[in-house]
PDB file of C-alpha atoms in Angstrom:
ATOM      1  CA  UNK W  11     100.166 114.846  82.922  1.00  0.00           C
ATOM      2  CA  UNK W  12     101.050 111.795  84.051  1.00  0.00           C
ATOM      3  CA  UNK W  13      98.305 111.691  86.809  1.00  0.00           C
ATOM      4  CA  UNK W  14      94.742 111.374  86.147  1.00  0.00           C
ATOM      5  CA  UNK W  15      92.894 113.225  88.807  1.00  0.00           C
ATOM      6  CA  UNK W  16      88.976 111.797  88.815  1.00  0.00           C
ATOM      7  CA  UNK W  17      86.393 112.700  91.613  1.00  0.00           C
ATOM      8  CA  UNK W  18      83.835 109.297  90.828  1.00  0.00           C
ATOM      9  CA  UNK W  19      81.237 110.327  93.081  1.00  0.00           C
ATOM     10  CA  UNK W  20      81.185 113.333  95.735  1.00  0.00           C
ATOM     11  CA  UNK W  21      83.582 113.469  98.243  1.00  0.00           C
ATOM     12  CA  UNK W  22      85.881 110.713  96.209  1.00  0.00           C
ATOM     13  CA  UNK W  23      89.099 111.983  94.916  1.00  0.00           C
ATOM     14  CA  UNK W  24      91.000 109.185  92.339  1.00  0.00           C
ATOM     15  CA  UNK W  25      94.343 109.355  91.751  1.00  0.00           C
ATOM     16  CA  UNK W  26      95.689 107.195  88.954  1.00  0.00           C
ATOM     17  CA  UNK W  27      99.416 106.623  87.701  1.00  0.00           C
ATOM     18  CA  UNK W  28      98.729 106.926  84.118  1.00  0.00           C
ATOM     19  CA  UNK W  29     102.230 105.580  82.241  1.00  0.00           C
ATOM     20  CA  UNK W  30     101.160 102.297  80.889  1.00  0.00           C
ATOM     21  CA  UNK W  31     103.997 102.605  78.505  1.00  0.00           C
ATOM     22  CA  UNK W  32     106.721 102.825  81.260  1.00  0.00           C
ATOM     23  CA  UNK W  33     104.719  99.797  83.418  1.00  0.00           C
ATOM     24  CA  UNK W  34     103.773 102.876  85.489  1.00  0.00           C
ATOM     25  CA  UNK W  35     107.401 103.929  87.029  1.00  0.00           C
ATOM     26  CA  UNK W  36     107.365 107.128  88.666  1.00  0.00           C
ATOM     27  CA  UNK W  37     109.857 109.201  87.314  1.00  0.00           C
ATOM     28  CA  UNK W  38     110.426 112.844  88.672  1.00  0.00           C
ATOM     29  CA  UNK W  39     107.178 114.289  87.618  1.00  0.00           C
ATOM     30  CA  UNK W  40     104.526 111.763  88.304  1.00  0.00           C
ATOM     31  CA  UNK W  41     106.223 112.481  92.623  1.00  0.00           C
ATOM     32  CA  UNK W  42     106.227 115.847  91.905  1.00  0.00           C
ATOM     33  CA  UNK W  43     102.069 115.197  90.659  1.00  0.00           C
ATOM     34  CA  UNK W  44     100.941 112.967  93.299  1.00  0.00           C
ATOM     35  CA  UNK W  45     102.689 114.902  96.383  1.00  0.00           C
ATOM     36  CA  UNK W  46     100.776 118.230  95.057  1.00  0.00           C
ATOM     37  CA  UNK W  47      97.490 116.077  94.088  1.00  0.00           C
ATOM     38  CA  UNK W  48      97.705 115.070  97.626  1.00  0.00           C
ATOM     39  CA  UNK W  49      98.578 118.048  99.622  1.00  0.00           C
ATOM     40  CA  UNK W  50      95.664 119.652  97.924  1.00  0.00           C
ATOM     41  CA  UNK W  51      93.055 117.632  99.233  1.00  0.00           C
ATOM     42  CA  UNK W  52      93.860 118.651 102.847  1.00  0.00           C
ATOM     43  CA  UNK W  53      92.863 121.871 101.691  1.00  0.00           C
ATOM     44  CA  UNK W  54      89.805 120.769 100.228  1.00  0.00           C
ATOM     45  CA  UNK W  55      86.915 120.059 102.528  1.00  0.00           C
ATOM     46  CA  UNK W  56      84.648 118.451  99.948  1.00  0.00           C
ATOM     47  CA  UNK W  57      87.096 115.468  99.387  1.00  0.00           C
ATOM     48  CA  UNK W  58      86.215 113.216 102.495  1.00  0.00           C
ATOM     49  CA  UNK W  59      88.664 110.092 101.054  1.00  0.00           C
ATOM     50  CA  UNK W  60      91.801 109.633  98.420  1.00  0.00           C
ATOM     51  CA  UNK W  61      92.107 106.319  96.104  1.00  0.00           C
ATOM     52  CA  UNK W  62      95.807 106.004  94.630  1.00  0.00           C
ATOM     53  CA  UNK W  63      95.755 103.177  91.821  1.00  0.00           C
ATOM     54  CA  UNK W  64      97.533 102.390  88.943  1.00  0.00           C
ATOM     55  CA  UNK W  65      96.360 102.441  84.895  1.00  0.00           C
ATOM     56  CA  UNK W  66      96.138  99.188  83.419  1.00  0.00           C
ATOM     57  CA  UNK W  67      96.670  95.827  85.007  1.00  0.00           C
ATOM     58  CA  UNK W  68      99.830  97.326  87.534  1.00  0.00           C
ATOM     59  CA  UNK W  69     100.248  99.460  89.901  1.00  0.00           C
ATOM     60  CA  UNK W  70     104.225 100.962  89.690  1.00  0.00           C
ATOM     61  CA  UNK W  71     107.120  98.994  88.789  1.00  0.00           C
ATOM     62  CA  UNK W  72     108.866 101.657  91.417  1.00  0.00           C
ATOM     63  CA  UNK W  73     111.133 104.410  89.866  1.00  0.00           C
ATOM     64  CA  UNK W  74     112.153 105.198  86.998  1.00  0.00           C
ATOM     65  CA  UNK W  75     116.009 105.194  88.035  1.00  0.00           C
ATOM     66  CA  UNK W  76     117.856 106.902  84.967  1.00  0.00           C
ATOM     67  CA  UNK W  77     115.684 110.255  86.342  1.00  0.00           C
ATOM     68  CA  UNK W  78     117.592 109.724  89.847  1.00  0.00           C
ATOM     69  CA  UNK W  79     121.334 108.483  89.935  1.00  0.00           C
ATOM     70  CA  UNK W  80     122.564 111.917  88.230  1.00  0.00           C
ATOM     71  CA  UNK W  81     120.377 114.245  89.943  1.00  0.00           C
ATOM     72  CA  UNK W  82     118.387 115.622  92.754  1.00  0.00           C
ATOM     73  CA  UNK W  83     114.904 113.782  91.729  1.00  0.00           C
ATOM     74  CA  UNK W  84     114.820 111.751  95.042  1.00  0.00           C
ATOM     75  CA  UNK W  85     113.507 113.941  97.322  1.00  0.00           C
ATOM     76  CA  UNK W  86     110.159 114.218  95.010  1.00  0.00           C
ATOM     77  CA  UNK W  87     110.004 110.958  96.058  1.00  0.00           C
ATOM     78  CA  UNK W  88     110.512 111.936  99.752  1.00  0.00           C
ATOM     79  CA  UNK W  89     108.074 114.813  99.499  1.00  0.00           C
ATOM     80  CA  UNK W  90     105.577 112.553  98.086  1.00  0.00           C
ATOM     81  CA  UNK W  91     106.065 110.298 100.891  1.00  0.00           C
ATOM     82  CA  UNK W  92     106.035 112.891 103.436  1.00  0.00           C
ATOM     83  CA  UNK W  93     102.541 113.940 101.724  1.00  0.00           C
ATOM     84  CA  UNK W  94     101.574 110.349 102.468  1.00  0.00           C
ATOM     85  CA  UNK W  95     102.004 110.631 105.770  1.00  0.00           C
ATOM     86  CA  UNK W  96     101.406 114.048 106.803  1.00  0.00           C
ATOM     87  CA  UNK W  97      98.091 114.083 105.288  1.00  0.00           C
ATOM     88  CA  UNK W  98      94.719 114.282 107.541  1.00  0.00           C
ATOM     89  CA  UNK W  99      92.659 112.576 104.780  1.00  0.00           C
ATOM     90  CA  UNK W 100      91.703 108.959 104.355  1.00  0.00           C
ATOM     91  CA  UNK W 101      93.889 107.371 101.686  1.00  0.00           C
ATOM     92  CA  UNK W 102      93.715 104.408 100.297  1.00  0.00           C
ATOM     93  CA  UNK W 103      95.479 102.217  97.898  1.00  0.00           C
ATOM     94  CA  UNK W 104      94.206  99.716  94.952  1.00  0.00           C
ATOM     95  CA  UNK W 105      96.333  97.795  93.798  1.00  0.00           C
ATOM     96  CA  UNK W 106      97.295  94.605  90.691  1.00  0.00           C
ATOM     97  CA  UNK W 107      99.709  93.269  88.617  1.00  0.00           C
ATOM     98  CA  UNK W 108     102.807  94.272  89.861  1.00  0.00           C
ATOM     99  CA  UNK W 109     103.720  96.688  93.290  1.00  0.00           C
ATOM    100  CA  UNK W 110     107.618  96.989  93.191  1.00  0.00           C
ATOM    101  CA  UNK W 111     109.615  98.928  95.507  1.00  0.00           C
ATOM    102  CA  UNK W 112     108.728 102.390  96.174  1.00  0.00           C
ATOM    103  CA  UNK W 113     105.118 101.261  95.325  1.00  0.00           C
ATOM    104  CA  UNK W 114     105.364  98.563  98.445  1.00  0.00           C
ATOM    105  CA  UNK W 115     106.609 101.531 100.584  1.00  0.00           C
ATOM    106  CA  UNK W 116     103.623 103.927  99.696  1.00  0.00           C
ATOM    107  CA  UNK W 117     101.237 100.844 101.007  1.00  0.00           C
ATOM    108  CA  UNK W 118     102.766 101.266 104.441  1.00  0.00           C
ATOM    109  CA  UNK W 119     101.884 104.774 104.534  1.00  0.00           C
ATOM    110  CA  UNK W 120      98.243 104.367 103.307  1.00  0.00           C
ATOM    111  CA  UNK W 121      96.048 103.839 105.511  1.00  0.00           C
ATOM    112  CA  UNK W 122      93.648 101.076 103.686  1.00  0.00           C
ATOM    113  CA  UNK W 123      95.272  99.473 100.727  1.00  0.00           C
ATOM    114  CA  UNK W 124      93.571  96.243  98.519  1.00  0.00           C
ATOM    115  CA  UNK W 125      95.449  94.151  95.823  1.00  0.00           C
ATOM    116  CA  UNK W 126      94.279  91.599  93.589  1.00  0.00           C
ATOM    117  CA  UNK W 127      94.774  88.199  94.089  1.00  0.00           C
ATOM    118  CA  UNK W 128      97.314  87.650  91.943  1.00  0.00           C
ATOM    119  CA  UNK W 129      99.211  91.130  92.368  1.00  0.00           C
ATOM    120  CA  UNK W 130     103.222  90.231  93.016  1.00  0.00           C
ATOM    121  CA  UNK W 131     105.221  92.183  95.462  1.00  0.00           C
ATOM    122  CA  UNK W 132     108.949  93.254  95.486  1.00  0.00           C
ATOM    123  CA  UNK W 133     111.302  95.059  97.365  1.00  0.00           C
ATOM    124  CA  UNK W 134     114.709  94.568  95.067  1.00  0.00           C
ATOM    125  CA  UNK W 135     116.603  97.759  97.002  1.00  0.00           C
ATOM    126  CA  UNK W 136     119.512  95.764  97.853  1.00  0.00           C
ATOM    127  CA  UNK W 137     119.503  93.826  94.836  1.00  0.00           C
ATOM    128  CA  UNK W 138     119.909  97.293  92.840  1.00  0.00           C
ATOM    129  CA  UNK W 139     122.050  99.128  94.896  1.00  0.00           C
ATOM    130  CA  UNK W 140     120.035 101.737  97.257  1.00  0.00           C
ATOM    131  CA  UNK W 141     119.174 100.923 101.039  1.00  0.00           C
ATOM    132  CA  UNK W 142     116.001 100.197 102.570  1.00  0.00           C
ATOM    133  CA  UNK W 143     114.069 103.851 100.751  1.00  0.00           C
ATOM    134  CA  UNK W 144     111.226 105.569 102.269  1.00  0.00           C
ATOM    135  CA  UNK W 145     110.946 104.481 105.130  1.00  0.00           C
ATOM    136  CA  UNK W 146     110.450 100.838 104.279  1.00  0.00           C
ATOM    137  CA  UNK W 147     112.392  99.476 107.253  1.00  0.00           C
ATOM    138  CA  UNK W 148     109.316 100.141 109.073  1.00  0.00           C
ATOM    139  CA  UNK W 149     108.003  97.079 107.683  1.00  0.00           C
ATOM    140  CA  UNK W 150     109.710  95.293 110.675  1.00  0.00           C
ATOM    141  CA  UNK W 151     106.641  97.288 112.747  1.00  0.00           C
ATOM    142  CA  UNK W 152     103.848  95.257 111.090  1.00  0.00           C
ATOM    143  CA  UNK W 153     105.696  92.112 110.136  1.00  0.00           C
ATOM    144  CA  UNK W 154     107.906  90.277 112.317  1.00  0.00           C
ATOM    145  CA  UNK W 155     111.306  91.491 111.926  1.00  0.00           C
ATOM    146  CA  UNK W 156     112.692  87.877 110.144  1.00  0.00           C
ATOM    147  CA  UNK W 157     110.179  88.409 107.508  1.00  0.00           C
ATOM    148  CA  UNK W 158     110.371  92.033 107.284  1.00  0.00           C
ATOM    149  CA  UNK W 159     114.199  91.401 106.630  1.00  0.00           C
ATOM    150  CA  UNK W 160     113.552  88.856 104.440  1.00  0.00           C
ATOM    151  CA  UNK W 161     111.496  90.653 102.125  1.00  0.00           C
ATOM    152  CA  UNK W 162     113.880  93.750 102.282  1.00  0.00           C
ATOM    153  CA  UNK W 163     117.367  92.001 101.750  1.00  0.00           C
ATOM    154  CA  UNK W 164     116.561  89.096  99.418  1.00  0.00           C
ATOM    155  CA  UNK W 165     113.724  90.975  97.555  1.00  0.00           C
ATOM    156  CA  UNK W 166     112.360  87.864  96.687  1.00  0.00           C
ATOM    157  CA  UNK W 167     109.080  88.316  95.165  1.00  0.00           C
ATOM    158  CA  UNK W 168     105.763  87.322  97.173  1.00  0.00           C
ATOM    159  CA  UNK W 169     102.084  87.440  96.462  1.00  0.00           C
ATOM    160  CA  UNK W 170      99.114  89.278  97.955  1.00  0.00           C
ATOM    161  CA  UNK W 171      98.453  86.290 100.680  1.00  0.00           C
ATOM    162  CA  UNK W 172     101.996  86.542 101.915  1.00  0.00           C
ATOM    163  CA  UNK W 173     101.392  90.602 101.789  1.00  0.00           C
ATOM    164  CA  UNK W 174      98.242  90.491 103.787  1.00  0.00           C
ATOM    165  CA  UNK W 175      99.536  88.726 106.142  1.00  0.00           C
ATOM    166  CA  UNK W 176     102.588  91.015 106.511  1.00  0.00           C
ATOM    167  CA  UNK W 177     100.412  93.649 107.145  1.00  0.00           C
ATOM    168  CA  UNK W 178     100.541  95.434 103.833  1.00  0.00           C
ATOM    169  CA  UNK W 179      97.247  94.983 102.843  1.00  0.00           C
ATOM    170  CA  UNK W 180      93.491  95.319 104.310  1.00  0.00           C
ATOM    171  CA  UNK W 181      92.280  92.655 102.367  1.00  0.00           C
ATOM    172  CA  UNK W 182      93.246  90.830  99.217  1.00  0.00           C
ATOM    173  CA  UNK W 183      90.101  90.361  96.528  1.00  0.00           C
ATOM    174  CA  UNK W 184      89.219  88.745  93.200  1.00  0.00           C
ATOM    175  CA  UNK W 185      91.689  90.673  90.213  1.00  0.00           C
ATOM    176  CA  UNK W 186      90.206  93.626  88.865  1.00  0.00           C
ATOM    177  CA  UNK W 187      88.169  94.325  92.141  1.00  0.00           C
ATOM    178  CA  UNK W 188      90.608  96.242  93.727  1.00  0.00           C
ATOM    179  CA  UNK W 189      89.600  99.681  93.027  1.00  0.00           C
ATOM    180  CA  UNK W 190      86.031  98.695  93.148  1.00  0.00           C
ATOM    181  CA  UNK W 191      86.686  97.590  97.272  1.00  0.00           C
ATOM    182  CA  UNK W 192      88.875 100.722  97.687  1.00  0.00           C
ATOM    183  CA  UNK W 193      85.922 103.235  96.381  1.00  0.00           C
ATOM    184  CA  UNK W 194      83.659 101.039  98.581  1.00  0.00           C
ATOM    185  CA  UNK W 195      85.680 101.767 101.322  1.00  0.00           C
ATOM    186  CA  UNK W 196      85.922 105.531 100.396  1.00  0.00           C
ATOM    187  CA  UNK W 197      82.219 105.736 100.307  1.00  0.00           C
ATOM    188  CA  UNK W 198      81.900 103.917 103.717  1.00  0.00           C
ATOM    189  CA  UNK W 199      84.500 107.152 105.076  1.00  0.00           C
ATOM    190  CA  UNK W 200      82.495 109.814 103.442  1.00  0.00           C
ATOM    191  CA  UNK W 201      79.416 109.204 105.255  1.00  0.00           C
ATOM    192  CA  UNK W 202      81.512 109.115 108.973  1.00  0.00           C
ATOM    193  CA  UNK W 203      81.872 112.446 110.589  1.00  0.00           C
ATOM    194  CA  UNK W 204      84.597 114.134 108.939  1.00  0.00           C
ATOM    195  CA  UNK W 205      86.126 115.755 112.249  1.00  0.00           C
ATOM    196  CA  UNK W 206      86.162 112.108 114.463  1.00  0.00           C
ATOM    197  CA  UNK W 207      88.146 110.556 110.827  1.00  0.00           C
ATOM    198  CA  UNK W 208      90.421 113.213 111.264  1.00  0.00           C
ATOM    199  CA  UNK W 209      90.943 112.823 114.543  1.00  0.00           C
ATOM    200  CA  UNK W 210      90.989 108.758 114.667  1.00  0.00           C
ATOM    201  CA  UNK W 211      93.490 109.515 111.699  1.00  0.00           C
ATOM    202  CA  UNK W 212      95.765 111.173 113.996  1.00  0.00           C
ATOM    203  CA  UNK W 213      95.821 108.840 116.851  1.00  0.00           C
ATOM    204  CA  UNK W 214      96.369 106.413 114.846  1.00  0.00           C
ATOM    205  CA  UNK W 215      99.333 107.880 113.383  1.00  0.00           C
ATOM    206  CA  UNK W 216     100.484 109.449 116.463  1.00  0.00           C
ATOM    207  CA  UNK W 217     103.758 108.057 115.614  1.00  0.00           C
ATOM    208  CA  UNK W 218     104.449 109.938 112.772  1.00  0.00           C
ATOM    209  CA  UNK W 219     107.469 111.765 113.518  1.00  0.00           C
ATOM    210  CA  UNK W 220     109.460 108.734 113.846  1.00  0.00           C
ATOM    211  CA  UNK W 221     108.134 107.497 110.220  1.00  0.00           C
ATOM    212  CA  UNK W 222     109.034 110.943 108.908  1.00  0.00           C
ATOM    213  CA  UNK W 223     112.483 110.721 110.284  1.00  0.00           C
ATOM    214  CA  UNK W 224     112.804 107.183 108.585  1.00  0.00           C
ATOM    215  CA  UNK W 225     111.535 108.905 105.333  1.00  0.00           C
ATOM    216  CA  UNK W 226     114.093 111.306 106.142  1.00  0.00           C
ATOM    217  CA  UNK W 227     116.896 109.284 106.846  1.00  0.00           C
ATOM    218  CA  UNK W 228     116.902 107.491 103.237  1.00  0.00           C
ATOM    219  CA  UNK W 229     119.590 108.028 101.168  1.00  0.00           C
ATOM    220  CA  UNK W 230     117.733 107.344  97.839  1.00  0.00           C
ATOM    221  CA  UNK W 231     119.125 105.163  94.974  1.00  0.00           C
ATOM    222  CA  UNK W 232     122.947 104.685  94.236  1.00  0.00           C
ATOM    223  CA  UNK W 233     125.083 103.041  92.198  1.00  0.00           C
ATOM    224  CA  UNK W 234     126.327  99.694  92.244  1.00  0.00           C
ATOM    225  CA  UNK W 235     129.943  99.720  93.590  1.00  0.00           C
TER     226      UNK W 235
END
């Protein structure tokens, strides 16, 4: 498994990308993991809030590519992110070290996400052939749309300040907190009533057929030409 499924206290589902050794790319499996990991806790009354974190001092270096240019693997990337956003239940992220690509996309569909203070941010999809993935262009919605296509066509890298202030984030906090304010957080949702979070959740992502149309509209990694 390359998903570590934890339930810290009651009502508090972790989710942890567990491949240290690979800087914690998400190859084919570790989608396929997280999108049924999350799926299930819809179906799950008991779990009132979802953490999504990283092992070790990183978060994802974004996907493993050699497991997608020859084969189908990227839409277990686009089921995970459909997951993302489909799903009724609170999720947060916690993020450090290092949020590349696909792992920058998964923040916009989160809806709490906390980083380090020295976590760097990338979003090299031009740089390495594939458009714009997951419906990242939506980035232009919570930044304005000169940053949003700076970030996206130079994938320059940036830190959590310039990410917070892009909309990414919720709040950025002292390294190695970031789990620790996301389980706060959690723990802060459980106690709500679980049918006005749901519903909140919902307005607030009324939109979500256009963001599953972006998600949609991807054509996942390619080739240099």
């Amino acid at each position: 498994m390359t998903i570590t499924i934890e339930d810290p206290s009651p009502g508090i589902r972790v989710l942890t990308i567990d491949r240290p050794g690979k800087r914690n790319a998400l190859d084919v499996d570790t989608y396929r993991q997280l999108a049924v990991a999350i799926e299930s806790v819809d179906q799950d009354p008991s779990v009132r809030a979802v953490v999504i974190t990283g092992r070790g001092a990183m978060f994802t270096a974004d996907t493993e590519l050699v497991d997608f240019r020859d084969g189908p693997g990227f839409q277990n990337a686009v089921t995970l992110l459909r997951a993302l956003v489909n799903s009724d239940t609170p999720i947060i992220a916690a993020v450090e070290g290092i949020v590349v690509g696909v792992g920058v996309t998964m923040l916009l569909h989160c809806d709490f996400a906390f980083a380090g203070r020295s976590t760097v941010f990338s979003l090299p999809f031009v740089e390495l052939g594939p458009t714009a993935e997951g419906g990242a262009g939506l980035l232009s919605q919570v930044a304005a749309s000169e940053k949003a296509a700076e970030m996206l066509l130079l994938g320059d890298k940036f830190g959590a300040g310039r990410a917070e202030r892009a909309g990414l984030l919720s709040r950025v906090v002292e390294d190695g907190h970031a789990l620790h304010a996301a389980i706060e957080t959690a723990e802060e949702l459980r106690e709500l009533s679980a049918e006005s979070v749901t519903i909140t959740k919902r307005l607030v992502r009324r939109g979500r057929g256009e963001v599953l149309e972006a998600i949609d509209f991807s054509p996942g990694p390619r080739r240099h030409r």
